[in-house]
PDB file of C-alpha atoms in Angstrom:
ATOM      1  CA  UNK A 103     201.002  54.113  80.354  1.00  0.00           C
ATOM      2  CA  UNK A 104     197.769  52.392  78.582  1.00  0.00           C
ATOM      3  CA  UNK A 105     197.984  51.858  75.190  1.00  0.00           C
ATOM      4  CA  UNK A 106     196.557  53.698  72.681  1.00  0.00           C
ATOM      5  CA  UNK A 107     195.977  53.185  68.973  1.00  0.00           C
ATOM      6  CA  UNK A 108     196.941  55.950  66.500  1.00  0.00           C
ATOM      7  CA  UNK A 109     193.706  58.479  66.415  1.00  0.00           C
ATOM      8  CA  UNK A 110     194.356  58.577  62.476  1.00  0.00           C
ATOM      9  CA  UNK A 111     196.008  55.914  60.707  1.00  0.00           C
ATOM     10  CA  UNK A 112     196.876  56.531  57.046  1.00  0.00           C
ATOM     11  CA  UNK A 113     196.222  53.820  54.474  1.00  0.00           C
ATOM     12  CA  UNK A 114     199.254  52.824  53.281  1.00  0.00           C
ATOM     13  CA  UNK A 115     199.448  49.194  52.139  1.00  0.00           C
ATOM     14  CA  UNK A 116     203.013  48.091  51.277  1.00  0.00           C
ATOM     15  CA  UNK A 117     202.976  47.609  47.626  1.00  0.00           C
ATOM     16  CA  UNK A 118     204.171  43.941  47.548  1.00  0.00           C
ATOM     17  CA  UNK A 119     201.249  42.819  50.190  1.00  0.00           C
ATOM     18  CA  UNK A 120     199.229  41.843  46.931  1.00  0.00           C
ATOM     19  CA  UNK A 121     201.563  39.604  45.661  1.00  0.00           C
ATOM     20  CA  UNK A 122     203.076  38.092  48.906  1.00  0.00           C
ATOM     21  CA  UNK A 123     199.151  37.147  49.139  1.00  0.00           C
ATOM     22  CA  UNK A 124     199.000  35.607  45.007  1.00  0.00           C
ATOM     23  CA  UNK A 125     201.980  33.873  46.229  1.00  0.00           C
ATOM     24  CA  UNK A 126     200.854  32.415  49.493  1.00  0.00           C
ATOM     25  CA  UNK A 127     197.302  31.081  48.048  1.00  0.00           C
ATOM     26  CA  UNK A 128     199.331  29.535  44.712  1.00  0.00           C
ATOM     27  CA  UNK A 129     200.832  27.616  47.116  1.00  0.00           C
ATOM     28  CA  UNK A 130     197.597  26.445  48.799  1.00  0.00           C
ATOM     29  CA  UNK A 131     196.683  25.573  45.261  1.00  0.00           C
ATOM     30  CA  UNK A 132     200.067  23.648  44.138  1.00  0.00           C
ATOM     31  CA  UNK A 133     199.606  21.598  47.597  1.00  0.00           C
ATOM     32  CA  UNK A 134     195.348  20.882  46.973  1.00  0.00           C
ATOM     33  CA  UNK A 135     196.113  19.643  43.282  1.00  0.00           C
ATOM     34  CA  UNK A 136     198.677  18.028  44.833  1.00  0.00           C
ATOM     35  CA  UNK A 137     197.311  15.874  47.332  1.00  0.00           C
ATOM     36  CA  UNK A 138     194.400  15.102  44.962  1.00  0.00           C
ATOM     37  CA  UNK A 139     196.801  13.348  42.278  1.00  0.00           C
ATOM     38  CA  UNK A 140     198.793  11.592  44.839  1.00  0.00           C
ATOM     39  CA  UNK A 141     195.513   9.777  46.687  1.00  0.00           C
ATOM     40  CA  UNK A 142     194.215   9.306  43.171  1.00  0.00           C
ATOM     41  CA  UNK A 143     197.477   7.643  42.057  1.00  0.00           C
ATOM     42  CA  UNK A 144     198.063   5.604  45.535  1.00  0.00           C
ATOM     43  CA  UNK A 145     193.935   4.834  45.203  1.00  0.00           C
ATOM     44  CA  UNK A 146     195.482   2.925  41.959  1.00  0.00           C
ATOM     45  CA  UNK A 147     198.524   1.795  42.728  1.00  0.00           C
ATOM     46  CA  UNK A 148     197.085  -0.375  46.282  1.00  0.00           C
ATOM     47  CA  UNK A 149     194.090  -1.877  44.419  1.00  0.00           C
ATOM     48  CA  UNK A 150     196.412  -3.740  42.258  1.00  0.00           C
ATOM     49  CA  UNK A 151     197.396  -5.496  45.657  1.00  0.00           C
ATOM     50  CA  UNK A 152     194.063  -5.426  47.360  1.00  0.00           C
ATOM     51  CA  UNK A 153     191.820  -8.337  48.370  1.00  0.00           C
ATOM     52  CA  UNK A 154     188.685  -7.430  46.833  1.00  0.00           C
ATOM     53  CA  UNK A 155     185.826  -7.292  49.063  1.00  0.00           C
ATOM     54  CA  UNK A 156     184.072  -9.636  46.879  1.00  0.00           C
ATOM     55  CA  UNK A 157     186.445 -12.742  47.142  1.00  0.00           C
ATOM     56  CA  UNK A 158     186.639 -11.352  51.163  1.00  0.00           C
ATOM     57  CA  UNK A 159     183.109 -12.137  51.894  1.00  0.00           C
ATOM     58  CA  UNK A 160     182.795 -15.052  49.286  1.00  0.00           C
ATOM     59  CA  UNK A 161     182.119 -17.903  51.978  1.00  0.00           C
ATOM     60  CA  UNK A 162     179.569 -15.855  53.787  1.00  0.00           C
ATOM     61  CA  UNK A 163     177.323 -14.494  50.542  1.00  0.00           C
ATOM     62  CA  UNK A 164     174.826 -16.715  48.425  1.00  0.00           C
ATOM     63  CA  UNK A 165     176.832 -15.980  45.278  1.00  0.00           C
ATOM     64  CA  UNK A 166     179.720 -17.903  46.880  1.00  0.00           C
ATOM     65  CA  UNK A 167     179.627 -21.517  44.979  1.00  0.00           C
ATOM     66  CA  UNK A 168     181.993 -24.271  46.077  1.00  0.00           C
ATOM     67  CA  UNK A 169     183.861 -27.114  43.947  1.00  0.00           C
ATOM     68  CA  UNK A 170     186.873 -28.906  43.646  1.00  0.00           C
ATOM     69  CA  UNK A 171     190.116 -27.857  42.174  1.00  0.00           C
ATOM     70  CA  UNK A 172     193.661 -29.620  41.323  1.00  0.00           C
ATOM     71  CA  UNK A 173     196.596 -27.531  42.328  1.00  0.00           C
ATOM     72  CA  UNK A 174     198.917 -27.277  39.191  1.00  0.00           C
ATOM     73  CA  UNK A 175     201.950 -25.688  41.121  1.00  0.00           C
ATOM     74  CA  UNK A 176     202.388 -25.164  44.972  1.00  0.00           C
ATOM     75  CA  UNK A 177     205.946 -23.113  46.551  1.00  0.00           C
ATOM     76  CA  UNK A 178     207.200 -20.342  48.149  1.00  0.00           C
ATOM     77  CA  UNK A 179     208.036 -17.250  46.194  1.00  0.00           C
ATOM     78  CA  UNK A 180     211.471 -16.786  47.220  1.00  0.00           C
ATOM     79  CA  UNK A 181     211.186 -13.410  45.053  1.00  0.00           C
ATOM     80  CA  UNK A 182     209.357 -11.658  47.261  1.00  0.00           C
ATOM     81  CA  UNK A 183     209.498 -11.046  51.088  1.00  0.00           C
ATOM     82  CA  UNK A 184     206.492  -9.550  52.928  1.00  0.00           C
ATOM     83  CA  UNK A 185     207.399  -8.986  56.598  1.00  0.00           C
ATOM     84  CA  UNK A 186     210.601 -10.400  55.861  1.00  0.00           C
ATOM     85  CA  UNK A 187     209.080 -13.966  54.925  1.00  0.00           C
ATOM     86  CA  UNK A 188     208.280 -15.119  51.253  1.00  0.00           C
ATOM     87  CA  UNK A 189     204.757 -15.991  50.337  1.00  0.00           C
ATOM     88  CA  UNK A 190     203.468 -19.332  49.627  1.00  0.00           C
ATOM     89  CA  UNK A 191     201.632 -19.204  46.488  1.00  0.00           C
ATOM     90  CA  UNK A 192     199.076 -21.811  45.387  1.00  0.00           C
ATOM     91  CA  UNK A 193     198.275 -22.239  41.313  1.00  0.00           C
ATOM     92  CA  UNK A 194     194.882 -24.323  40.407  1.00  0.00           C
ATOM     93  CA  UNK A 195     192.489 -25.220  38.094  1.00  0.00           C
ATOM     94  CA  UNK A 196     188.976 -25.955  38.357  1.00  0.00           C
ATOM     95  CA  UNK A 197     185.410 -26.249  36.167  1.00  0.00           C
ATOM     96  CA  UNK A 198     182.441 -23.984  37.003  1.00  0.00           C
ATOM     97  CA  UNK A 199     178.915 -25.417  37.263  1.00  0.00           C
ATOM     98  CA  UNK A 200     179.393 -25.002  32.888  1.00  0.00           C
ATOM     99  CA  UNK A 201     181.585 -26.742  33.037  1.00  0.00           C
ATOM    100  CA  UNK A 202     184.365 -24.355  31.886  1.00  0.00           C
ATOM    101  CA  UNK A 203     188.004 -24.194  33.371  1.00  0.00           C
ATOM    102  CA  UNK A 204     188.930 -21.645  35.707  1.00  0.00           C
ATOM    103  CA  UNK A 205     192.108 -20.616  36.677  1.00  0.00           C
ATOM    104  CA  UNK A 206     193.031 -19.142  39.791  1.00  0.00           C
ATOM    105  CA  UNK A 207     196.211 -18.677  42.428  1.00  0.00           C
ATOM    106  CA  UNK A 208     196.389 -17.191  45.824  1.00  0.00           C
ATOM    107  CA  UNK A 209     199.280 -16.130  48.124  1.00  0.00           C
ATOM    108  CA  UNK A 210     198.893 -17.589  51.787  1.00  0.00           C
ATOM    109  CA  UNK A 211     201.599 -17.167  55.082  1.00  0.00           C
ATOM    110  CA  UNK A 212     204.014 -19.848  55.200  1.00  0.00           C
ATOM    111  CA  UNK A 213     202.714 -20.202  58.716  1.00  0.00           C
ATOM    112  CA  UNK A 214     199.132 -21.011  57.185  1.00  0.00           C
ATOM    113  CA  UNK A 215     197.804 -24.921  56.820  1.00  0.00           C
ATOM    114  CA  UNK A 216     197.444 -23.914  53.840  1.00  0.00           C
ATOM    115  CA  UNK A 217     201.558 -23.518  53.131  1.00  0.00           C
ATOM    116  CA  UNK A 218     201.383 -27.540  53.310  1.00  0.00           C
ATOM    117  CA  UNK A 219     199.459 -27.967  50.376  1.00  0.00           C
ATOM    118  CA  UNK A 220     201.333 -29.632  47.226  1.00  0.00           C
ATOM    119  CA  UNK A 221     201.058 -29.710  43.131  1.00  0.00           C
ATOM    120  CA  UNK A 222     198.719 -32.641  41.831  1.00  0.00           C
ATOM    121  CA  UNK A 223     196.412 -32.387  45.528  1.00  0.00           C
ATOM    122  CA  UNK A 224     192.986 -31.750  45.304  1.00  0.00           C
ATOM    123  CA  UNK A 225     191.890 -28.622  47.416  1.00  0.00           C
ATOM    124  CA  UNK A 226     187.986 -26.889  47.406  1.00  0.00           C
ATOM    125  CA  UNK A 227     187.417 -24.079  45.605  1.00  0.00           C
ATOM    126  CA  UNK A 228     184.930 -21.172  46.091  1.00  0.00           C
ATOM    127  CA  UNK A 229     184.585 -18.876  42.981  1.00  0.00           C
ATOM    128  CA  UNK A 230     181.628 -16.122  42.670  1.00  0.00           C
ATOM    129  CA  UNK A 231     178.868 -17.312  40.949  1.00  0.00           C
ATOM    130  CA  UNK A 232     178.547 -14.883  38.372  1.00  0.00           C
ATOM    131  CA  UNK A 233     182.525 -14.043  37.984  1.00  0.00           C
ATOM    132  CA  UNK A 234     184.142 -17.797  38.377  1.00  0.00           C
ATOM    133  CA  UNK A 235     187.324 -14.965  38.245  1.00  0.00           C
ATOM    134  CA  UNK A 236     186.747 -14.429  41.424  1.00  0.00           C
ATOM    135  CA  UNK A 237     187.752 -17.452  43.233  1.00  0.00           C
ATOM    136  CA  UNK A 238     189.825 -19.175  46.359  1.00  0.00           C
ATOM    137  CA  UNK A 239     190.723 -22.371  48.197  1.00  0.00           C
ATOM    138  CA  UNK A 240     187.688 -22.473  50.637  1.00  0.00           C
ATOM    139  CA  UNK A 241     188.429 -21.569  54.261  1.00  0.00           C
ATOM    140  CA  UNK A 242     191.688 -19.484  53.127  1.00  0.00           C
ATOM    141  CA  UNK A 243     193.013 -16.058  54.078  1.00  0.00           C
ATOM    142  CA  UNK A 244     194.897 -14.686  50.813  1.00  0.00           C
ATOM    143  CA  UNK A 245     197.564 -12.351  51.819  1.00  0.00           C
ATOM    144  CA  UNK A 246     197.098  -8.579  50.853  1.00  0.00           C
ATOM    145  CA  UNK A 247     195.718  -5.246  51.606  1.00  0.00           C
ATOM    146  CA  UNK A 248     192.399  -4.991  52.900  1.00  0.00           C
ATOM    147  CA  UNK A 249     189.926  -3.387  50.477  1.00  0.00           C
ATOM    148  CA  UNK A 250     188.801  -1.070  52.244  1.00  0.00           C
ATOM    149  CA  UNK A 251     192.975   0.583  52.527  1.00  0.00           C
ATOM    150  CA  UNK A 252     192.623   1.690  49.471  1.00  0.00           C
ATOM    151  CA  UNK A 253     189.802   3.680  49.812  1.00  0.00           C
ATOM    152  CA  UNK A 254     190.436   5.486  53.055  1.00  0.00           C
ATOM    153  CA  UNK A 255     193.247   6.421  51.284  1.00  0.00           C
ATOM    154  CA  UNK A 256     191.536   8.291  48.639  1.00  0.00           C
ATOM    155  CA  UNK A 257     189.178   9.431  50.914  1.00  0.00           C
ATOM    156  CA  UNK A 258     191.988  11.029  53.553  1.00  0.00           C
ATOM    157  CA  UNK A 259     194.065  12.284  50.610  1.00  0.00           C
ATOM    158  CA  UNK A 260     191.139  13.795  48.420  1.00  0.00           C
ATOM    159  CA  UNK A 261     189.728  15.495  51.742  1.00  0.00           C
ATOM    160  CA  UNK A 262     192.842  17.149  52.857  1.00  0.00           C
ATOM    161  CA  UNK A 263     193.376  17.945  49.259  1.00  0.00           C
ATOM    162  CA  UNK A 264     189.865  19.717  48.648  1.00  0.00           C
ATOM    163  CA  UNK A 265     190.733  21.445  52.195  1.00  0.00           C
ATOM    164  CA  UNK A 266     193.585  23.207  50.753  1.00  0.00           C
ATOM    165  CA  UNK A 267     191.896  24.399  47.714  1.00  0.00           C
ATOM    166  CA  UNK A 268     188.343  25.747  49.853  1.00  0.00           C
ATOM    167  CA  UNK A 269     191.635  27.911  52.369  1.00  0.00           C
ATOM    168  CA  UNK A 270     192.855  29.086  48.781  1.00  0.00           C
ATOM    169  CA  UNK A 271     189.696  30.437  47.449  1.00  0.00           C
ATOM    170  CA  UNK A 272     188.745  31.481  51.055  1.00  0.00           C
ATOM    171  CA  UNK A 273     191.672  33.086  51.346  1.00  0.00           C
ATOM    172  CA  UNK A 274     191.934  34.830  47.936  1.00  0.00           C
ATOM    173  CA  UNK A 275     188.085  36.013  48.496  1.00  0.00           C
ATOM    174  CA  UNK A 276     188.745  37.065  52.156  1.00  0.00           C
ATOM    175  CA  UNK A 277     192.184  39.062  51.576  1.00  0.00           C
ATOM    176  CA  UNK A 278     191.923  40.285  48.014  1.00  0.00           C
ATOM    177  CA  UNK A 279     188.446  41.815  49.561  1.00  0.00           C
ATOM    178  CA  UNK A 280     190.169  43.670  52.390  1.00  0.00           C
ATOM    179  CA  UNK A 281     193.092  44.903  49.923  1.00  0.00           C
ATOM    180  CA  UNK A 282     190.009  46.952  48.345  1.00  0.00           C
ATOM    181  CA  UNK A 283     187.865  47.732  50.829  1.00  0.00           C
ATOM    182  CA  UNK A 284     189.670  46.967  54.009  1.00  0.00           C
ATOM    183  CA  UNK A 285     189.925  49.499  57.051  1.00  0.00           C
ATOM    184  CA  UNK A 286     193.246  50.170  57.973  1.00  0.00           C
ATOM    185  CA  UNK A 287     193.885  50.602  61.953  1.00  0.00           C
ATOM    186  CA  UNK A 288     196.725  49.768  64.077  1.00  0.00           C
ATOM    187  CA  UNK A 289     196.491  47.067  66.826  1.00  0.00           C
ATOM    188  CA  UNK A 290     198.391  45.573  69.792  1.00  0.00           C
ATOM    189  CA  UNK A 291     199.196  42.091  70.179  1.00  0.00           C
ATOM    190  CA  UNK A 292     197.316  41.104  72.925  1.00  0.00           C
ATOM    191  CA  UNK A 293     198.248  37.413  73.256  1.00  0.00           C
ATOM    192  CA  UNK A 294     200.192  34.614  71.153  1.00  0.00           C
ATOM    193  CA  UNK A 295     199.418  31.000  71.658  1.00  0.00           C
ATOM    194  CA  UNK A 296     201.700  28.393  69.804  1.00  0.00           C
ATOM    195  CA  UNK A 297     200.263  25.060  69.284  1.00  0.00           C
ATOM    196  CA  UNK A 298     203.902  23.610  70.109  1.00  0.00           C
ATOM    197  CA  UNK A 299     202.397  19.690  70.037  1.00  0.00           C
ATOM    198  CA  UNK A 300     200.828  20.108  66.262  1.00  0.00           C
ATOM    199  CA  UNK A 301     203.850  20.213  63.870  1.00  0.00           C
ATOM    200  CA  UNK A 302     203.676  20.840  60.510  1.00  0.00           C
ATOM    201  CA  UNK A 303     206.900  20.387  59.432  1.00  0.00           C
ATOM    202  CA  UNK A 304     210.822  21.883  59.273  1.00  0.00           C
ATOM    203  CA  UNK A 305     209.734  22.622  63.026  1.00  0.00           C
ATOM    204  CA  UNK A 306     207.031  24.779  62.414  1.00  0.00           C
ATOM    205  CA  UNK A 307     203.400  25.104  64.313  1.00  0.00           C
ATOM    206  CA  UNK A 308     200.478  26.609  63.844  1.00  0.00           C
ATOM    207  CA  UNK A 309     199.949  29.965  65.924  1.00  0.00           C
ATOM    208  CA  UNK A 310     196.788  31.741  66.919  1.00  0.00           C
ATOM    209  CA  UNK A 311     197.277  35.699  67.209  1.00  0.00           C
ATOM    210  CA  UNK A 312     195.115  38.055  68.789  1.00  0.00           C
ATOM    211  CA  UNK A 313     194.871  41.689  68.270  1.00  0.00           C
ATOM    212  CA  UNK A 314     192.833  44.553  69.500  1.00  0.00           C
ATOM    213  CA  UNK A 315     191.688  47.500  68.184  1.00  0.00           C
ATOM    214  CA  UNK A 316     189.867  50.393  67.877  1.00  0.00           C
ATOM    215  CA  UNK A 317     187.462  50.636  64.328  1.00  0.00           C
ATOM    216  CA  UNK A 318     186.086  53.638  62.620  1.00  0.00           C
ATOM    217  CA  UNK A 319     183.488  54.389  64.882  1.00  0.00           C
ATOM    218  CA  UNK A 320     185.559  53.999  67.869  1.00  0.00           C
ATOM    219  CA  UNK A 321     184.843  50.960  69.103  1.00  0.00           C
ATOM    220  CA  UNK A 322     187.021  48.280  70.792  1.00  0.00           C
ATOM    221  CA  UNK A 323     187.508  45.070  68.441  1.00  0.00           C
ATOM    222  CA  UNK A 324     189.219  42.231  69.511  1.00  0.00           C
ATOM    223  CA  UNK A 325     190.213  39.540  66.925  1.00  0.00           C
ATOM    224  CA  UNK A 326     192.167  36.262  66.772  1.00  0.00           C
ATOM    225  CA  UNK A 327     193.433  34.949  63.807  1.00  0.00           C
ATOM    226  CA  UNK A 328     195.596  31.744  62.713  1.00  0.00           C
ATOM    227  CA  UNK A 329     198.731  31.796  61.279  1.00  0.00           C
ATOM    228  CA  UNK A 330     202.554  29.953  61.698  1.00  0.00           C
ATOM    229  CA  UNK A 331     205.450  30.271  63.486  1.00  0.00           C
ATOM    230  CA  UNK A 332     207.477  30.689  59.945  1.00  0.00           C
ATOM    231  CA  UNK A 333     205.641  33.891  59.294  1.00  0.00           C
ATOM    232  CA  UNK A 334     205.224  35.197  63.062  1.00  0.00           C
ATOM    233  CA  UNK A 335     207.307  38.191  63.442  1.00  0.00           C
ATOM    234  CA  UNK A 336     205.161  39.872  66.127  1.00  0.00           C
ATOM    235  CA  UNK A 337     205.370  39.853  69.915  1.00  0.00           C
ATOM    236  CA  UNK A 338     202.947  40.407  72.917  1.00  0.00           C
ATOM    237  CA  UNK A 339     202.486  44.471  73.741  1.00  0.00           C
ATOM    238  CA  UNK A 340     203.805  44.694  70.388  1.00  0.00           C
ATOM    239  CA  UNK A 341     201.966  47.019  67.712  1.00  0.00           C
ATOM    240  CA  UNK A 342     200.578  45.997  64.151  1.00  0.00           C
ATOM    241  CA  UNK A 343     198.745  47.125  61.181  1.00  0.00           C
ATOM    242  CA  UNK A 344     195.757  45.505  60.261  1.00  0.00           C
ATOM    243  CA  UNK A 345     193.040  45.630  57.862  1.00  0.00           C
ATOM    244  CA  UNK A 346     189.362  45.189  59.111  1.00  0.00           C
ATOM    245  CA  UNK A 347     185.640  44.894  56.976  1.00  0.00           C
ATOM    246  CA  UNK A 348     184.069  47.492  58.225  1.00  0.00           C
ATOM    247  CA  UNK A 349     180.656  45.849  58.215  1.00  0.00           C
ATOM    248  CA  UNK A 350     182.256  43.255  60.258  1.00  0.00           C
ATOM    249  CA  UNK A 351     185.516  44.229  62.248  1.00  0.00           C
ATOM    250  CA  UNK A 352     185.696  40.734  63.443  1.00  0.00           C
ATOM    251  CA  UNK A 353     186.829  39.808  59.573  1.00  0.00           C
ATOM    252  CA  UNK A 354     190.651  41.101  59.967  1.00  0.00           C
ATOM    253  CA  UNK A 355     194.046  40.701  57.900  1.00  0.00           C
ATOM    254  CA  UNK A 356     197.434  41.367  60.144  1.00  0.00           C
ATOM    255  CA  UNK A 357     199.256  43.271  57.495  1.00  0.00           C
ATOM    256  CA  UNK A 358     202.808  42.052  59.252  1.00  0.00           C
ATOM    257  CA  UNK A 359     202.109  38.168  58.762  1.00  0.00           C
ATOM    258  CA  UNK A 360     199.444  38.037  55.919  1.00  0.00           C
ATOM    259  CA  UNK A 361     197.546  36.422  58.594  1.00  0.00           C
ATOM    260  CA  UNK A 362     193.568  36.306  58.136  1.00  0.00           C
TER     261      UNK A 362
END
């Protein structure tokens, strides 16, 4: 026997629809906010150990000036282990084209040429013309994170961030709209695709649902919409209540999963 919808579907919303959907969407807020303070604080927290891009490309720029320094101390800092092997840290001094003392230190692999070097040698400098501050042993590769890490992290963590809070509003717009307004029809599950290789934690993946229907003026609607395998109660053939724009069917809420 084909399926048919019900010719007259009453519009009764469950009462606690509304605040399943203030709930969901707070949520989607707690997580944007979220996601913005943590790249924020992690933006931070690596460009205290960053390699600014500066004293990166200070060999290769014209504000790169070279001189001679005197290392004041030279050993490994037994304190701390990176990849399971202490640094080799390098302390000098040296006078800018002022004349003025500088002092600088870097932290180079033990494996480096560079671990050979001792207190009272005399090693060549390179220090930024402007900002002596900014300075190395010339021909060196100070150990740290790239400085460029720290900003793909902000970049990745404000993005997915912002993401979350556009679904919220979206969401809040979209559903609080069909709440109102919304057409109320029943549907049939026409097919359920789980994307079993994306997972978004606890074992749960996003799902794509799609429903048919028939709208107020009797026409056939078909409509997919995304949602999760935690909220997916529904199964193919199965029936559902959703809410539709009538303007534009194609904008749908399955009342079952809060799923827009």
């Amino acid at each position: 026997m084909e399926w048919m919808p019900d010719k007259e579907t009453p519009r009764e919303i469950p009462p606690e629809l509304r605040r399943k959907m203030k709930r969901r969407n707070f949520w989607k807020i707690i997580i944007g906010f979220s996601e913005v303070a943590v790249g924020i604080f992690l933006y931070y927290l690596l460009s205290i150990f960053a390699i600014p891009k500066e004293l990166a490309e200070l060999e290769n720029l014209p504000y790169g000036i070279q001189t001679t320094g005197m290392v004041l101390w030279a050993g490994a800092r037994t304190d701390i282990n990176i990849n399971k092997r202490p640094p080799y840290e390098i302390r000098y001094r040296f006078k800018d084209t002022n004349g003025r003392d500088y002092f600088g230190e870097i932290w180079v692999s033990q494996k480096s040429r560079f671990a050979q070097i001792r207190a009272g040698e005399s090693v060549d400098i390179v220090y930024h013309r402007d900002k002596p501050s900014i300075n190395k042993i010339l021909g060196s590769d100070p150990m740290g994170i790239p400085w460029w890490v720290p900003l793909l992290c902000l970049v990745v963590m404000l993005s997915v961030g912002l993401l979350f809070l556009f679904l919220a509003v979206k969401g809040s717009a979209k559903g609080f709209f069909l709440l109102e307004y919304g057409q109320l029809a029943v549907a049939r599950v026409d097919s359920i695709k789980v994307l079993h290789f994306v997972n978004l934690g606890q074992g749960i993946h996003p799902a794509y649902v799609t429903v048919s229907f028939k709208d107020d003026l009797g026409r056939d609607q078909t409509v997919t919409v995304k949602t999760t395998t935690a909220s997916l109660t529904l199964k193919e053939g199965e029936s559902c209540k959703v809410l539709y724009d009538s303007n534009e069917p194609t904008k749908a809420l399955i009342v079952e999963t809060l799923s827009l």
